[in-house]
Amino acid sequence: MPPFIDLEPYKAEIISLFHEGHSTAHIASIIEAQHHVRVGERTIKTRLSGWGVSKRDRTATTDSSLHSRIKELFFERCLSDAEILRTVRNEGYTVSARTLRRIRMEQGLVRRTDDSSERQLQDDIATKHLLEAYNEGTIQGYGRELLFAHMRGERLIIPRYRLHTIYRTIAPEAIQQRKNDMQRSRGSYMVPGPDHIWSVDGYMKLDPYGIQIYAAIDAYSRYIIWVYVGIDTRTSVSVARQYLDTVQERKIMCNKIRSDHGSETSLLAQAHYELRKAYEPRIKATECYIFGPSTANQRIEAWWAQLSKSLLYRYRNYFKDLIELGDFSRDMIPDQIALYAVYMPILRTQVSSYVRTWNQHIIRKQPERPYVISGRPYMNYFHPEHTVNHGLLVHEETLQQLRDSVQGWDMAEYLPAETLEWCQEILLGLGFDPEKPPSVRPDEAEAPFRTIYLGLRERAIIHMQSGAKPSLRLSEKPTGAFDWIKQQGSE
């Protein structure tokens, strides 16, 4: 008979994790990681049952929340029936594969049709959408699975093979370029499971224009944990804030973070080290944070390459042309204000859309790279098979202290309130809303909304030269984050 494991000291923690949606296998791994108590999944299930804790079984045929969840997973996560079934069962719903399929069909969530007129309608809608997206520069570099996930996210249903056939006729050059890009070789990179390592890095190719993009990717599943698009004067504080907000929301943190040794990562490294040290006082910084060159940060660097090919290359080329034509200079405040006002909302929307598409697309098996985890990043992160989550519980008091130090800065700000309000009023007068921009005109495909940018820039120059109110300015760089840590160290 196996020895009895006393879980009473951890009862409240286990019940809390269970009600938050963690699987019993994940709970077992957390208890072992945090308290060094080895316990099996079956033991966790038995104790929960003995404590009278269970998720409420739901009647599949009448539960509207289940119906809504199935629809969300079908469109927003692009899941197969098997993946939907695994997800909803993990979330506590009781439903069979047959019932799930019936619910899906009753909601009109079909995966294919044999009706020729319906097929033609699907093809026509897909062609129109792909042409618009291609002209806007949001799908270049997409492979078969990214295209399919993108269309499903737009709530457009069409099989993969027909979708790719249409795309091949629209963008043969993009198809060939992707084939060329696939030839480059990469090294192996083994990770035991989700939340073991987060790779964090910035995309600096838009740096000359005052724009930085920062992201974290789970090195096992390749799920994008977070992404930030903002101004470079706030990046160091913002990176720490992004991390701390993510940890606060998820209630767990990764074992290790990997990044380059840039100035913007110093606060992040300090925050992660303080959180790990709260439960493990003797842990060394090198045991929980890995510094290295960006080129060695394989997971995030590969993702940046994909994002650049799919979306950002057009902005890089266009902004470079603005400089060469004398229409933009970092030293000219009106130029920077106009660039932020027009393009920051657009970039944030398009990058966020790309992240959603990426997280739900399928990474195919690669026989020549057997260590690559295939499947959807979303499923491999939240519902992994053949492994467990390696996340660690968070010391709430330490987390709150760290968050208090960066809470005063608004991550979303890219222009001071008065300046932004003035810009928005001018832009609306020009018939342009950057939060809901119109489709890019074919003649501006390589220079999106250039006439709008130049119009706002000209008005900003005149306004500043006249000395009129409000006084247009850029956001200031925040300072002083984590001062309380320095003060503690000096006491």
mmCIF file of C-alpha atoms in Angstrom, residues 207 209-213 229-237 414 477:
data_model
loop_
_atom_site.group_PDB
_atom_site.id
_atom_site.type_symbol
_atom_site.label_atom_id
_atom_site.label_comp_id
_atom_site.label_asym_id
_atom_site.label_seq_id
_atom_site.Cartn_x
_atom_site.Cartn_y
_atom_site.Cartn_z
ATOM 1 C CA ASP A 207 12.976 51.796 -33.942
ATOM 2 C CA TYR A 209 10.553 55.778 -36.421
ATOM 3 C CA GLY A 210 9.933 55.768 -32.664
ATOM 4 C CA ILE A 211 7.928 52.530 -32.657
ATOM 5 C CA GLN A 212 8.834 49.372 -30.766
ATOM 6 C CA ILE A 213 7.102 46.025 -30.626
ATOM 7 C CA VAL A 229 3.130 47.916 -29.690
ATOM 8 C CA GLY A 230 4.136 51.313 -28.378
ATOM 9 C CA ILE A 231 6.667 54.127 -28.193
ATOM 10 C CA ASP A 232 10.290 53.486 -27.396
ATOM 11 C CA THR A 233 10.424 56.027 -24.558
ATOM 12 C CA ARG A 234 8.253 53.723 -22.472
ATOM 13 C CA THR A 235 9.496 50.285 -23.446
ATOM 14 C CA SER A 236 11.621 49.366 -20.393
ATOM 15 C CA VAL A 237 8.851 50.183 -17.925
ATOM 16 C CA TYR A 414 1.536 57.002 -27.269
ATOM 17 C CA LYS A 477 10.085 58.982 -20.678
#
